[in-house]
mmCIF file with all atom_site columns, C-alpha atoms in Angstrom:
data_model
loop_
_atom_site.group_PDB
_atom_site.id
_atom_site.type_symbol
_atom_site.label_atom_id
_atom_site.label_alt_id
_atom_site.label_comp_id
_atom_site.label_asym_id
_atom_site.label_entity_id
_atom_site.label_seq_id
_atom_site.pdbx_PDB_ins_code
_atom_site.Cartn_x
_atom_site.Cartn_y
_atom_site.Cartn_z
_atom_site.occupancy
_atom_site.B_iso_or_equiv
_atom_site.pdbx_formal_charge
_atom_site.auth_seq_id
_atom_site.auth_comp_id
_atom_site.auth_asym_id
_atom_site.auth_atom_id
_atom_site.pdbx_PDB_model_num
ATOM 1  C CA . UNK A 1 1  ? 15.994 -5.254  -48.055 1.00 0.00 ? 1  UNK A CA 1
ATOM 2  C CA . UNK A 1 2  ? 14.122 -8.491  -48.445 1.00 0.00 ? 2  UNK A CA 1
ATOM 3  C CA . UNK A 1 3  ? 14.839 -12.178 -48.413 1.00 0.00 ? 3  UNK A CA 1
ATOM 4  C CA . UNK A 1 4  ? 14.602 -14.268 -51.575 1.00 0.00 ? 4  UNK A CA 1
ATOM 5  C CA . UNK A 1 5  ? 13.850 -17.965 -52.044 1.00 0.00 ? 5  UNK A CA 1
ATOM 6  C CA . UNK A 1 6  ? 16.097 -19.536 -54.667 1.00 0.00 ? 6  UNK A CA 1
ATOM 7  C CA . UNK A 1 7  ? 16.488 -22.676 -56.765 1.00 0.00 ? 7  UNK A CA 1
ATOM 8  C CA . UNK A 1 8  ? 16.979 -25.297 -54.012 1.00 0.00 ? 8  UNK A CA 1
ATOM 9  C CA . UNK A 1 9  ? 13.320 -24.806 -53.013 1.00 0.00 ? 9  UNK A CA 1
ATOM 10 C CA . UNK A 1 10 ? 12.041 -25.980 -56.391 1.00 0.00 ? 10 UNK A CA 1
ATOM 11 C CA . UNK A 1 11 ? 9.941  -29.120 -55.970 1.00 0.00 ? 11 UNK A CA 1
ATOM 12 C CA . UNK A 1 12 ? 10.803 -29.258 -52.252 1.00 0.00 ? 12 UNK A CA 1
ATOM 13 C CA . UNK A 1 13 ? 8.530  -26.564 -50.813 1.00 0.00 ? 13 UNK A CA 1
ATOM 14 C CA . UNK A 1 14 ? 9.203  -27.464 -47.196 1.00 0.00 ? 14 UNK A CA 1
ATOM 15 C CA . UNK A 1 15 ? 6.973  -25.022 -45.355 1.00 0.00 ? 15 UNK A CA 1
ATOM 16 C CA . UNK A 1 16 ? 8.974  -24.683 -42.152 1.00 0.00 ? 16 UNK A CA 1
ATOM 17 C CA . UNK A 1 17 ? 9.814  -21.145 -43.254 1.00 0.00 ? 17 UNK A CA 1
ATOM 18 C CA . UNK A 1 18 ? 6.115  -20.333 -43.582 1.00 0.00 ? 18 UNK A CA 1
ATOM 19 C CA . UNK A 1 19 ? 5.490  -21.437 -40.003 1.00 0.00 ? 19 UNK A CA 1
ATOM 20 C CA . UNK A 1 20 ? 8.116  -19.113 -38.497 1.00 0.00 ? 20 UNK A CA 1
ATOM 21 C CA . UNK A 1 21 ? 7.408  -16.006 -40.558 1.00 0.00 ? 21 UNK A CA 1
ATOM 22 C CA . UNK A 1 22 ? 6.011  -13.362 -38.171 1.00 0.00 ? 22 UNK A CA 1
ATOM 23 C CA . UNK A 1 23 ? 4.302  -11.379 -40.947 1.00 0.00 ? 23 UNK A CA 1
ATOM 24 C CA . UNK A 1 24 ? 2.936  -14.228 -43.105 1.00 0.00 ? 24 UNK A CA 1
ATOM 25 C CA . UNK A 1 25 ? 4.789  -13.112 -46.235 1.00 0.00 ? 25 UNK A CA 1
ATOM 26 C CA . UNK A 1 26 ? 5.801  -16.528 -47.616 1.00 0.00 ? 26 UNK A CA 1
ATOM 27 C CA . UNK A 1 27 ? 3.339  -18.137 -49.989 1.00 0.00 ? 27 UNK A CA 1
ATOM 28 C CA . UNK A 1 28 ? 1.685  -20.264 -51.135 1.00 0.00 ? 28 UNK A CA 1
ATOM 29 C CA . UNK A 1 29 ? 0.952  -22.102 -47.917 1.00 0.00 ? 29 UNK A CA 1
ATOM 30 C CA . UNK A 1 30 ? -0.141 -25.732 -48.135 1.00 0.00 ? 30 UNK A CA 1
ATOM 31 C CA . UNK A 1 31 ? -3.762 -24.693 -47.594 1.00 0.00 ? 31 UNK A CA 1
ATOM 32 C CA . UNK A 1 32 ? -3.779 -22.050 -50.349 1.00 0.00 ? 32 UNK A CA 1
ATOM 33 C CA . UNK A 1 33 ? -4.839 -22.466 -53.961 1.00 0.00 ? 33 UNK A CA 1
ATOM 34 C CA . UNK A 1 34 ? -1.920 -23.052 -56.274 1.00 0.00 ? 34 UNK A CA 1
ATOM 35 C CA . UNK A 1 35 ? 0.338  -24.761 -53.735 1.00 0.00 ? 35 UNK A CA 1
ATOM 36 C CA . UNK A 1 36 ? 0.387  -28.045 -55.630 1.00 0.00 ? 36 UNK A CA 1
ATOM 37 C CA . UNK A 1 37 ? 1.087  -26.408 -58.998 1.00 0.00 ? 37 UNK A CA 1
ATOM 38 C CA . UNK A 1 38 ? 3.614  -23.797 -57.837 1.00 0.00 ? 38 UNK A CA 1
ATOM 39 C CA . UNK A 1 39 ? 7.193  -25.082 -58.157 1.00 0.00 ? 39 UNK A CA 1
ATOM 40 C CA . UNK A 1 40 ? 8.534  -23.229 -55.116 1.00 0.00 ? 40 UNK A CA 1
ATOM 41 C CA . UNK A 1 41 ? 7.629  -20.863 -52.295 1.00 0.00 ? 41 UNK A CA 1
ATOM 42 C CA . UNK A 1 42 ? 7.983  -17.092 -52.638 1.00 0.00 ? 42 UNK A CA 1
ATOM 43 C CA . UNK A 1 43 ? 8.534  -14.166 -50.283 1.00 0.00 ? 43 UNK A CA 1
ATOM 44 C CA . UNK A 1 44 ? 6.497  -11.010 -50.762 1.00 0.00 ? 44 UNK A CA 1
ATOM 45 C CA . UNK A 1 45 ? 9.172  -8.302  -51.079 1.00 0.00 ? 45 UNK A CA 1
ATOM 46 C CA . UNK A 1 46 ? 6.690  -5.640  -49.962 1.00 0.00 ? 46 UNK A CA 1
ATOM 47 C CA . UNK A 1 47 ? 5.730  -7.493  -46.778 1.00 0.00 ? 47 UNK A CA 1
ATOM 48 C CA . UNK A 1 48 ? 9.089  -8.986  -45.718 1.00 0.00 ? 48 UNK A CA 1
ATOM 49 C CA . UNK A 1 49 ? 10.441 -7.215  -42.617 1.00 0.00 ? 49 UNK A CA 1
ATOM 50 C CA . UNK A 1 50 ? 13.968 -8.573  -43.073 1.00 0.00 ? 50 UNK A CA 1
ATOM 51 C CA . UNK A 1 51 ? 13.909 -10.502 -39.800 1.00 0.00 ? 51 UNK A CA 1
ATOM 52 C CA . UNK A 1 52 ? 15.702 -13.569 -41.182 1.00 0.00 ? 52 UNK A CA 1
ATOM 53 C CA . UNK A 1 53 ? 13.633 -16.057 -39.174 1.00 0.00 ? 53 UNK A CA 1
ATOM 54 C CA . UNK A 1 54 ? 13.047 -18.130 -42.304 1.00 0.00 ? 54 UNK A CA 1
ATOM 55 C CA . UNK A 1 55 ? 16.712 -18.630 -43.187 1.00 0.00 ? 55 UNK A CA 1
ATOM 56 C CA . UNK A 1 56 ? 17.647 -21.130 -40.495 1.00 0.00 ? 56 UNK A CA 1
ATOM 57 C CA . UNK A 1 57 ? 14.382 -23.053 -40.952 1.00 0.00 ? 57 UNK A CA 1
ATOM 58 C CA . UNK A 1 58 ? 14.978 -23.859 -44.623 1.00 0.00 ? 58 UNK A CA 1
ATOM 59 C CA . UNK A 1 59 ? 16.270 -27.452 -44.852 1.00 0.00 ? 59 UNK A CA 1
ATOM 60 C CA . UNK A 1 60 ? 17.728 -26.888 -48.332 1.00 0.00 ? 60 UNK A CA 1
ATOM 61 C CA . UNK A 1 61 ? 19.399 -23.504 -47.686 1.00 0.00 ? 61 UNK A CA 1
ATOM 62 C CA . UNK A 1 62 ? 17.362 -21.768 -50.382 1.00 0.00 ? 62 UNK A CA 1
ATOM 63 C CA . UNK A 1 63 ? 16.732 -18.444 -48.609 1.00 0.00 ? 63 UNK A CA 1
ATOM 64 C CA . UNK A 1 64 ? 19.131 -15.508 -48.856 1.00 0.00 ? 64 UNK A CA 1
ATOM 65 C CA . UNK A 1 65 ? 19.096 -11.834 -48.104 1.00 0.00 ? 65 UNK A CA 1
ATOM 66 C CA . UNK A 1 66 ? 18.717 -10.096 -51.453 1.00 0.00 ? 66 UNK A CA 1
ATOM 67 C CA . UNK A 1 67 ? 22.272 -8.714  -51.489 1.00 0.00 ? 67 UNK A CA 1
ATOM 68 C CA . UNK A 1 68 ? 23.695 -12.148 -50.645 1.00 0.00 ? 68 UNK A CA 1
ATOM 69 C CA . UNK A 1 69 ? 21.960 -14.237 -53.318 1.00 0.00 ? 69 UNK A CA 1
ATOM 70 C CA . UNK A 1 70 ? 24.689 -16.238 -55.107 1.00 0.00 ? 70 UNK A CA 1
ATOM 71 C CA . UNK A 1 71 ? 25.417 -15.046 -58.637 1.00 0.00 ? 71 UNK A CA 1
ATOM 72 C CA . UNK A 1 72 ? 24.040 -18.203 -60.254 1.00 0.00 ? 72 UNK A CA 1
ATOM 73 C CA . UNK A 1 73 ? 20.663 -17.611 -58.555 1.00 0.00 ? 73 UNK A CA 1
ATOM 74 C CA . UNK A 1 74 ? 20.377 -13.808 -58.960 1.00 0.00 ? 74 UNK A CA 1
ATOM 75 C CA . UNK A 1 75 ? 17.520 -14.333 -61.438 1.00 0.00 ? 75 UNK A CA 1
ATOM 76 C CA . UNK A 1 76 ? 15.394 -15.503 -58.491 1.00 0.00 ? 76 UNK A CA 1
ATOM 77 C CA . UNK A 1 77 ? 15.265 -11.958 -57.151 1.00 0.00 ? 77 UNK A CA 1
ATOM 78 C CA . UNK A 1 78 ? 13.132 -10.936 -60.128 1.00 0.00 ? 78 UNK A CA 1
ATOM 79 C CA . UNK A 1 79 ? 11.355 -14.291 -60.443 1.00 0.00 ? 79 UNK A CA 1
ATOM 80 C CA . UNK A 1 80 ? 10.396 -14.209 -56.763 1.00 0.00 ? 80 UNK A CA 1
ATOM 81 C CA . UNK A 1 81 ? 8.873  -10.730 -56.981 1.00 0.00 ? 81 UNK A CA 1
ATOM 82 C CA . UNK A 1 82 ? 7.102  -11.449 -60.263 1.00 0.00 ? 82 UNK A CA 1
ATOM 83 C CA . UNK A 1 83 ? 5.759  -14.825 -59.192 1.00 0.00 ? 83 UNK A CA 1
ATOM 84 C CA . UNK A 1 84 ? 4.530  -13.492 -55.880 1.00 0.00 ? 84 UNK A CA 1
ATOM 85 C CA . UNK A 1 85 ? 2.494  -10.816 -57.616 1.00 0.00 ? 85 UNK A CA 1
ATOM 86 C CA . UNK A 1 86 ? 0.855  -13.533 -59.735 1.00 0.00 ? 86 UNK A CA 1
ATOM 87 C CA . UNK A 1 87 ? -0.110 -15.856 -56.861 1.00 0.00 ? 87 UNK A CA 1
ATOM 88 C CA . UNK A 1 88 ? -3.769 -15.965 -55.830 1.00 0.00 ? 88 UNK A CA 1
ATOM 89 C CA . UNK A 1 89 ? -4.497 -13.435 -53.099 1.00 0.00 ? 89 UNK A CA 1
ATOM 90 C CA . UNK A 1 90 ? -6.575 -15.865 -51.048 1.00 0.00 ? 90 UNK A CA 1
ATOM 91 C CA . UNK A 1 91 ? -6.498 -15.219 -47.331 1.00 0.00 ? 91 UNK A CA 1
ATOM 92 C CA . UNK A 1 92 ? -4.635 -11.945 -47.700 1.00 0.00 ? 92 UNK A CA 1
#
């Protein structure tokens, strides 16, 4: 199981979740290429350890466990995985 970042993150990109992630699976960080042009943050589904540390840090309540993503935002499960695979692999 993985966590997914959904619509409320768009154009907010508060990086508090990035700071608490123990495995550095949320990108892009502010210091990575593409941060400015990427509409939201994404969680690498292959790296996420399902710890949930990011959930309480998100000020816009955009992060859900995959099975708990609200129906209206289910498309973000696929978008998150696809977008993550397209992000620059700088620093990783």
